[in-house]
mmCIF file of C-alpha atoms and ligand atoms in Angstrom:
data_model
loop_
_atom_site.group_PDB
_atom_site.id
_atom_site.type_symbol
_atom_site.label_atom_id
_atom_site.label_comp_id
_atom_site.label_asym_id
_atom_site.label_seq_id
_atom_site.Cartn_x
_atom_site.Cartn_y
_atom_site.Cartn_z
ATOM 1 C CA UNK A 1 -9.750 21.113 3.647
ATOM 2 C CA UNK A 2 -10.282 19.335 0.315
ATOM 3 C CA UNK A 3 -7.068 20.795 -1.156
ATOM 4 C CA UNK A 4 -5.071 18.512 1.098
ATOM 5 C CA UNK A 5 -6.776 15.361 -0.114
ATOM 6 C CA UNK A 6 -4.232 13.521 -2.234
ATOM 7 C CA UNK A 7 -6.412 10.524 -3.094
ATOM 8 C CA UNK A 8 -10.148 10.746 -3.413
ATOM 9 C CA UNK A 9 -11.999 7.519 -4.130
ATOM 10 C CA UNK A 10 -15.596 8.335 -4.827
ATOM 11 C CA UNK A 11 -18.289 5.648 -4.894
ATOM 12 C CA UNK A 12 -16.403 3.078 -6.932
ATOM 13 C CA UNK A 13 -17.942 -0.155 -8.017
ATOM 14 C CA UNK A 14 -15.707 -2.985 -9.237
ATOM 15 C CA UNK A 15 -16.860 -6.009 -11.190
ATOM 16 C CA UNK A 16 -14.715 -9.080 -11.912
ATOM 17 C CA UNK A 17 -15.275 -11.193 -15.006
ATOM 18 C CA UNK A 18 -18.192 -8.955 -16.063
ATOM 19 C CA UNK A 19 -20.475 -10.466 -13.430
ATOM 20 C CA UNK A 20 -19.026 -10.575 -9.925
ATOM 21 C CA UNK A 21 -19.758 -7.318 -8.113
ATOM 22 C CA UNK A 22 -17.003 -6.994 -5.519
ATOM 23 C CA UNK A 23 -16.871 -3.301 -4.582
ATOM 24 C CA UNK A 24 -20.325 -1.870 -4.012
ATOM 25 C CA UNK A 25 -19.684 1.850 -3.870
ATOM 26 C CA UNK A 26 -16.479 2.500 -1.944
ATOM 27 C CA UNK A 27 -15.538 6.055 -0.978
ATOM 28 C CA UNK A 28 -12.474 7.110 0.931
ATOM 29 C CA UNK A 29 -10.135 10.052 1.231
ATOM 30 C CA UNK A 30 -6.424 10.063 1.898
ATOM 31 C CA UNK A 31 -5.021 13.392 3.090
ATOM 32 C CA UNK A 32 -1.508 14.442 2.077
ATOM 33 C CA UNK A 33 1.207 13.204 4.391
ATOM 34 C CA UNK A 34 -0.954 10.764 6.345
ATOM 35 C CA UNK A 35 -1.157 7.022 6.871
ATOM 36 C CA UNK A 36 -4.671 5.766 6.181
ATOM 37 C CA UNK A 37 -5.520 2.153 7.009
ATOM 38 C CA UNK A 38 -8.002 0.069 5.068
ATOM 39 C CA UNK A 39 -9.090 -2.698 7.422
ATOM 40 C CA UNK A 40 -11.300 -5.771 7.292
ATOM 41 C CA UNK A 41 -11.194 -9.526 6.949
ATOM 42 C CA UNK A 42 -10.260 -11.827 4.147
ATOM 43 C CA UNK A 43 -12.129 -11.020 0.969
ATOM 44 C CA UNK A 44 -13.592 -7.741 2.244
ATOM 45 C CA UNK A 45 -12.262 -5.934 -0.823
ATOM 46 C CA UNK A 46 -9.111 -4.208 0.408
ATOM 47 C CA UNK A 47 -6.807 -5.500 -2.309
ATOM 48 C CA UNK A 48 -9.408 -4.750 -4.966
ATOM 49 C CA UNK A 49 -9.650 -1.165 -3.721
ATOM 50 C CA UNK A 50 -5.884 -0.668 -3.932
ATOM 51 C CA UNK A 51 -5.776 -2.270 -7.371
ATOM 52 C CA UNK A 52 -8.555 0.009 -8.568
ATOM 53 C CA UNK A 53 -6.488 3.034 -7.530
ATOM 54 C CA UNK A 54 -3.285 1.808 -9.171
ATOM 55 C CA UNK A 55 -5.191 0.517 -12.208
ATOM 56 C CA UNK A 56 -3.982 -3.041 -11.774
ATOM 57 C CA UNK A 57 -7.385 -4.705 -12.088
ATOM 58 C CA UNK A 58 -7.151 -5.484 -15.764
ATOM 59 C CA UNK A 59 -4.843 -8.443 -15.323
ATOM 60 C CA UNK A 60 -7.376 -9.816 -12.853
ATOM 61 C CA UNK A 61 -10.240 -9.347 -15.301
ATOM 62 C CA UNK A 62 -11.698 -6.652 -13.112
ATOM 63 C CA UNK A 63 -12.957 -3.184 -13.972
ATOM 64 C CA UNK A 64 -14.209 -0.056 -12.280
ATOM 65 C CA UNK A 65 -17.780 0.308 -13.520
ATOM 66 C CA UNK A 66 -18.942 3.275 -11.427
ATOM 67 C CA UNK A 67 -17.521 6.155 -9.473
ATOM 68 C CA UNK A 68 -14.308 8.127 -9.809
ATOM 69 C CA UNK A 69 -10.776 8.249 -8.474
ATOM 70 C CA UNK A 70 -8.874 11.522 -8.178
ATOM 71 C CA UNK A 71 -5.245 12.260 -7.477
ATOM 72 C CA UNK A 72 -4.940 15.819 -6.180
ATOM 73 C CA UNK A 73 -8.097 16.711 -8.056
ATOM 74 C CA UNK A 74 -7.238 15.015 -11.369
ATOM 75 C CA UNK A 75 -9.212 12.020 -12.545
ATOM 76 C CA UNK A 76 -6.926 8.998 -12.817
ATOM 77 C CA UNK A 77 -9.152 5.980 -13.547
ATOM 78 C CA UNK A 78 -7.984 5.839 -17.137
ATOM 79 C CA UNK A 79 -4.254 6.241 -16.571
ATOM 80 C CA UNK A 80 -1.966 3.274 -17.097
ATOM 81 C CA UNK A 81 -0.124 1.825 -14.103
ATOM 82 C CA UNK A 82 3.140 3.184 -15.557
ATOM 83 C CA UNK A 83 1.714 6.695 -15.884
ATOM 84 C CA UNK A 84 0.506 6.459 -12.285
ATOM 85 C CA UNK A 85 4.025 5.557 -11.178
ATOM 86 C CA UNK A 86 5.320 8.619 -13.024
ATOM 87 C CA UNK A 87 2.757 10.688 -11.126
ATOM 88 C CA UNK A 88 4.007 9.289 -7.852
ATOM 89 C CA UNK A 89 1.497 6.528 -7.106
ATOM 90 C CA UNK A 90 3.130 3.159 -6.489
ATOM 91 C CA UNK A 91 1.667 -0.090 -5.213
ATOM 92 C CA UNK A 92 3.464 -2.673 -3.101
ATOM 93 C CA UNK A 93 1.681 -5.922 -3.825
ATOM 94 C CA UNK A 94 0.486 -8.390 -1.268
ATOM 95 C CA UNK A 95 2.753 -11.405 -1.010
ATOM 96 C CA UNK A 96 5.770 -9.214 -1.750
ATOM 97 C CA UNK A 97 6.585 -10.328 -5.281
ATOM 98 C CA UNK A 98 10.338 -9.944 -5.267
ATOM 99 C CA UNK A 99 12.114 -11.516 -8.193
ATOM 100 C CA UNK A 100 13.495 -14.620 -6.516
ATOM 101 C CA UNK A 101 16.487 -15.082 -8.807
ATOM 102 C CA UNK A 102 17.615 -11.447 -8.656
ATOM 103 C CA UNK A 103 19.705 -10.006 -5.845
ATOM 104 C CA UNK A 104 18.189 -7.529 -3.413
ATOM 105 C CA UNK A 105 19.969 -4.682 -5.195
ATOM 106 C CA UNK A 106 18.833 -5.836 -8.631
ATOM 107 C CA UNK A 107 15.282 -6.018 -7.292
ATOM 108 C CA UNK A 108 15.539 -2.473 -5.976
ATOM 109 C CA UNK A 109 16.870 -1.254 -9.321
ATOM 110 C CA UNK A 110 13.841 -2.691 -11.144
ATOM 111 C CA UNK A 111 11.795 -0.093 -9.245
ATOM 112 C CA UNK A 112 13.741 2.769 -10.803
ATOM 113 C CA UNK A 113 12.564 2.362 -14.386
ATOM 114 C CA UNK A 114 10.819 5.730 -14.456
ATOM 115 C CA UNK A 115 13.867 7.611 -13.169
ATOM 116 C CA UNK A 116 16.049 9.705 -15.406
ATOM 117 C CA UNK A 117 19.759 9.497 -14.688
ATOM 118 C CA UNK A 118 22.275 7.275 -13.016
ATOM 119 C CA UNK A 119 23.006 9.802 -10.282
ATOM 120 C CA UNK A 120 19.341 10.019 -9.408
ATOM 121 C CA UNK A 121 19.072 6.249 -9.169
ATOM 122 C CA UNK A 122 22.236 6.006 -7.040
ATOM 123 C CA UNK A 123 20.887 8.633 -4.670
ATOM 124 C CA UNK A 124 17.601 6.749 -4.299
ATOM 125 C CA UNK A 125 19.431 3.507 -3.666
ATOM 126 C CA UNK A 126 21.470 5.105 -0.878
ATOM 127 C CA UNK A 127 18.306 6.585 0.582
ATOM 128 C CA UNK A 128 16.580 3.191 0.577
ATOM 129 C CA UNK A 129 19.620 1.616 2.238
ATOM 130 C CA UNK A 130 19.502 4.390 4.824
ATOM 131 C CA UNK A 131 15.972 3.403 5.798
ATOM 132 C CA UNK A 132 16.574 -0.327 5.431
ATOM 133 C CA UNK A 133 20.087 -1.107 6.716
ATOM 134 C CA UNK A 134 19.191 -4.811 6.513
ATOM 135 C CA UNK A 135 18.831 -4.491 2.753
ATOM 136 C CA UNK A 136 22.237 -2.907 2.477
ATOM 137 C CA UNK A 137 23.750 -5.855 4.315
ATOM 138 C CA UNK A 138 21.918 -8.249 2.011
ATOM 139 C CA UNK A 139 22.334 -6.240 -1.213
ATOM 140 C CA UNK A 140 24.226 -9.011 -2.987
ATOM 141 C CA UNK A 141 22.009 -11.902 -1.836
ATOM 142 C CA UNK A 142 19.481 -13.511 -4.088
ATOM 143 C CA UNK A 143 16.007 -12.557 -2.860
ATOM 144 C CA UNK A 144 15.038 -16.236 -2.701
ATOM 145 C CA UNK A 145 17.571 -16.741 0.088
ATOM 146 C CA UNK A 146 16.479 -13.787 2.227
ATOM 147 C CA UNK A 147 13.899 -13.849 5.017
ATOM 148 C CA UNK A 148 10.218 -12.945 4.654
ATOM 149 C CA UNK A 149 10.875 -9.670 6.461
ATOM 150 C CA UNK A 150 13.758 -8.810 4.163
ATOM 151 C CA UNK A 151 11.606 -9.585 1.133
ATOM 152 C CA UNK A 152 8.853 -7.307 2.426
ATOM 153 C CA UNK A 153 11.442 -4.578 2.992
ATOM 154 C CA UNK A 154 12.777 -5.203 -0.506
ATOM 155 C CA UNK A 155 9.272 -4.783 -1.959
ATOM 156 C CA UNK A 156 8.783 -1.476 -0.133
ATOM 157 C CA UNK A 157 12.308 -0.377 -1.044
ATOM 158 C CA UNK A 158 11.652 -1.134 -4.703
ATOM 159 C CA UNK A 159 8.521 1.051 -4.578
ATOM 160 C CA UNK A 160 10.588 3.858 -3.047
ATOM 161 C CA UNK A 161 13.013 3.727 -5.963
ATOM 162 C CA UNK A 162 10.298 5.385 -8.068
ATOM 163 C CA UNK A 163 10.354 8.346 -5.675
ATOM 164 C CA UNK A 164 6.625 8.071 -4.926
ATOM 165 C CA UNK A 165 4.473 10.554 -3.056
ATOM 166 C CA UNK A 166 1.765 7.958 -2.418
ATOM 167 C CA UNK A 167 2.391 4.314 -1.610
ATOM 168 C CA UNK A 168 -0.407 1.748 -1.676
ATOM 169 C CA UNK A 169 0.818 -0.906 0.701
ATOM 170 C CA UNK A 170 -0.998 -4.236 0.627
ATOM 171 C CA UNK A 171 -0.782 -6.295 3.791
ATOM 172 C CA UNK A 172 2.833 -5.772 4.760
ATOM 173 C CA UNK A 173 2.350 -7.887 7.900
ATOM 174 C CA UNK A 174 1.335 -11.005 6.007
ATOM 175 C CA UNK A 175 3.285 -14.056 7.113
ATOM 176 C CA UNK A 176 5.750 -12.113 9.264
ATOM 177 C CA UNK A 177 6.606 -12.575 12.945
ATOM 178 C CA UNK A 178 5.211 -9.795 15.181
ATOM 179 C CA UNK A 179 8.643 -8.358 15.883
ATOM 180 C CA UNK A 180 9.422 -8.067 12.169
ATOM 181 C CA UNK A 181 5.990 -6.558 11.489
ATOM 182 C CA UNK A 182 6.818 -3.899 14.028
ATOM 183 C CA UNK A 183 10.193 -3.244 12.412
ATOM 184 C CA UNK A 184 8.515 -2.798 9.011
ATOM 185 C CA UNK A 185 5.838 -0.478 10.419
ATOM 186 C CA UNK A 186 8.456 1.629 12.212
ATOM 187 C CA UNK A 187 10.185 2.204 8.878
ATOM 188 C CA UNK A 188 6.860 3.049 7.214
ATOM 189 C CA UNK A 189 6.231 5.635 9.936
ATOM 190 C CA UNK A 190 9.733 6.998 9.479
ATOM 191 C CA UNK A 191 9.213 7.377 5.722
ATOM 192 C CA UNK A 192 5.902 9.062 6.399
ATOM 193 C CA UNK A 193 7.387 11.560 8.835
ATOM 194 C CA UNK A 194 10.765 12.262 7.218
ATOM 195 C CA UNK A 195 10.002 11.864 3.507
ATOM 196 C CA UNK A 196 6.346 12.918 3.711
ATOM 197 C CA UNK A 197 5.269 9.782 1.869
ATOM 198 C CA UNK A 198 1.495 9.283 2.084
ATOM 199 C CA UNK A 199 0.365 5.704 2.691
ATOM 200 C CA UNK A 200 -2.851 3.848 1.990
ATOM 201 C CA UNK A 201 -2.317 0.655 3.900
ATOM 202 C CA UNK A 202 -4.495 -2.461 3.550
ATOM 203 C CA UNK A 203 -4.198 -4.654 6.634
ATOM 204 C CA UNK A 204 -5.900 -7.532 8.374
ATOM 205 C CA UNK A 205 -3.737 -6.872 11.402
ATOM 206 C CA UNK A 206 -6.048 -4.234 12.857
ATOM 207 C CA UNK A 207 -4.091 -3.817 16.083
ATOM 208 C CA UNK A 208 -0.841 -3.006 14.407
ATOM 209 C CA UNK A 209 -2.343 -0.866 11.645
ATOM 210 C CA UNK A 210 -4.269 1.318 14.092
ATOM 211 C CA UNK A 211 -1.130 1.914 16.114
ATOM 212 C CA UNK A 212 0.595 3.474 13.118
ATOM 213 C CA UNK A 213 -2.232 4.950 11.037
ATOM 214 C CA UNK A 214 -3.823 8.360 11.464
ATOM 215 C CA UNK A 215 -7.209 7.326 10.167
ATOM 216 C CA UNK A 216 -8.935 4.053 9.373
ATOM 217 C CA UNK A 217 -11.680 2.667 7.160
ATOM 218 C CA UNK A 218 -13.212 -0.717 7.876
ATOM 219 C CA UNK A 219 -14.505 -2.789 4.955
ATOM 220 C CA UNK A 220 -16.946 -5.657 4.893
ATOM 221 C CA UNK A 221 -18.239 -7.401 1.765
ATOM 222 C CA UNK A 222 -17.200 -4.642 -0.588
ATOM 223 C CA UNK A 223 -18.416 -1.692 1.466
ATOM 224 C CA UNK A 224 -16.959 0.710 4.002
ATOM 225 C CA UNK A 225 -18.859 0.015 7.204
ATOM 226 C CA UNK A 226 -17.063 2.337 9.588
ATOM 227 C CA UNK A 227 -14.378 4.995 9.563
ATOM 228 C CA UNK A 228 -12.710 7.355 11.976
ATOM 229 C CA UNK A 229 -9.463 8.545 13.533
ATOM 230 C CA UNK A 230 -7.263 5.552 14.370
ATOM 231 C CA UNK A 231 -7.310 6.161 18.123
ATOM 232 C CA UNK A 232 -11.108 6.312 18.106
ATOM 233 C CA UNK A 233 -11.420 3.075 16.137
ATOM 234 C CA UNK A 234 -8.914 1.397 18.458
ATOM 235 C CA UNK A 235 -11.081 2.181 21.484
ATOM 236 C CA UNK A 236 -14.437 1.529 19.793
ATOM 237 C CA UNK A 237 -16.258 -1.425 21.391
ATOM 238 C CA UNK A 238 -17.498 -2.915 18.104
ATOM 239 C CA UNK A 239 -14.067 -2.669 16.549
ATOM 240 C CA UNK A 240 -12.528 -4.321 19.604
ATOM 241 C CA UNK A 241 -15.063 -7.124 19.535
ATOM 242 C CA UNK A 242 -14.990 -7.866 15.811
ATOM 243 C CA UNK A 243 -11.592 -6.847 14.531
ATOM 244 C CA UNK A 244 -8.920 -6.455 17.162
ATOM 245 C CA UNK A 245 -8.377 -10.184 17.528
ATOM 246 C CA UNK A 246 -7.527 -10.503 13.856
ATOM 247 C CA UNK A 247 -4.262 -10.537 12.033
HETATM 248 P P1 ATP B 1 -7.441 -10.505 1.122
HETATM 249 O O1 ATP B 1 -6.907 -10.134 2.433
HETATM 250 O O2 ATP B 1 -7.808 -11.946 1.003
HETATM 251 O O3 ATP B 1 -6.655 -10.005 -0.040
HETATM 252 P P2 ATP B 1 -9.243 -8.419 0.502
HETATM 253 O O4 ATP B 1 -10.055 -7.662 1.493
HETATM 254 O O5 ATP B 1 -8.052 -7.749 -0.023
HETATM 255 O O6 ATP B 1 -8.864 -9.804 1.083
HETATM 256 P P3 ATP B 1 -10.015 -8.835 -2.223
HETATM 257 O O7 ATP B 1 -8.801 -9.608 -2.551
HETATM 258 O O8 ATP B 1 -10.141 -7.467 -2.715
HETATM 259 O O9 ATP B 1 -10.235 -8.827 -0.647
HETATM 260 O O10 ATP B 1 -11.266 -9.698 -2.702
HETATM 261 C C1 ATP B 1 -12.583 -9.215 -2.583
HETATM 262 C C2 ATP B 1 -13.531 -10.230 -3.212
HETATM 263 O O11 ATP B 1 -13.300 -10.299 -4.618
HETATM 264 C C3 ATP B 1 -13.394 -11.653 -2.685
HETATM 265 O O12 ATP B 1 -14.682 -12.198 -2.557
HETATM 266 C C4 ATP B 1 -12.613 -12.354 -3.768
HETATM 267 O O13 ATP B 1 -12.945 -13.707 -3.822
HETATM 268 C C5 ATP B 1 -13.083 -11.629 -5.027
HETATM 269 N N1 ATP B 1 -12.044 -11.620 -6.061
HETATM 270 C C6 ATP B 1 -10.784 -11.154 -5.936
HETATM 271 N N2 ATP B 1 -10.106 -11.259 -7.095
HETATM 272 C C7 ATP B 1 -10.948 -11.817 -7.995
HETATM 273 C C8 ATP B 1 -10.861 -12.182 -9.372
HETATM 274 N N3 ATP B 1 -9.748 -11.989 -10.064
HETATM 275 N N4 ATP B 1 -11.947 -12.736 -9.963
HETATM 276 C C9 ATP B 1 -13.069 -12.930 -9.245
HETATM 277 N N5 ATP B 1 -13.243 -12.587 -7.965
HETATM 278 C C10 ATP B 1 -12.197 -12.052 -7.333
#
């Protein structure tokens, strides 16, 4: 049912520096309330796809040159990143990007810039601490002195401060120990179930992503080469051979 598609990426092409064609017609759909995984190796185009959706390509000298992107039926390719945040679409960048010299709580508060009043911000902060008790414990610590897992949690928490309906999550597992990756994914699942946050999740860790996602798309060299329900991809022989060892 197309009415339940929150994000519709339709045949997008992305070119960097006017000449490097990186996405060669990518189409994908993200239904409301689901976790959709975007899988594939290094350089396949996952980050570029997320950046196209959140309109963060400009800083990278990239542009969408073909295709369209719709949020609940409205075209969004020309909206600024800030307007997208106001409409509920927030990206958590790869590599976490916490402000090292700010405390965890100050970092979280930077995510609330689109929110109206103090009470609203306080409520969001308490909600984030509810999902991430570790962040509450570390609220006064400078991000630079927290662990990789805590910084990843901080980056997700900061995105939640904007009260998003769709989170574009770029490689949350990167550089984290398996046990911490699992902890982060459990919280993502929790947010998905309890807060109905929709996730588009880029991951090289195919195993882990397919355990938590509902549906998956596999990218190679700027194209989607396979897609299907997560449990089907996880038991597919080609996927097992080529992707399940990764991450
Ligand atoms: P990774 O896991 O490494 O982030 P990815 O699947 O997310 O991989 P992208 O980062 O989207 O892949 O990169 C896709 C391709 O675009 C790669 O070949 C990369 O070298 C190229 N690319 C990325 N950013 C730029 C840029 N700013 N200018 C030129 N080429 C770029």
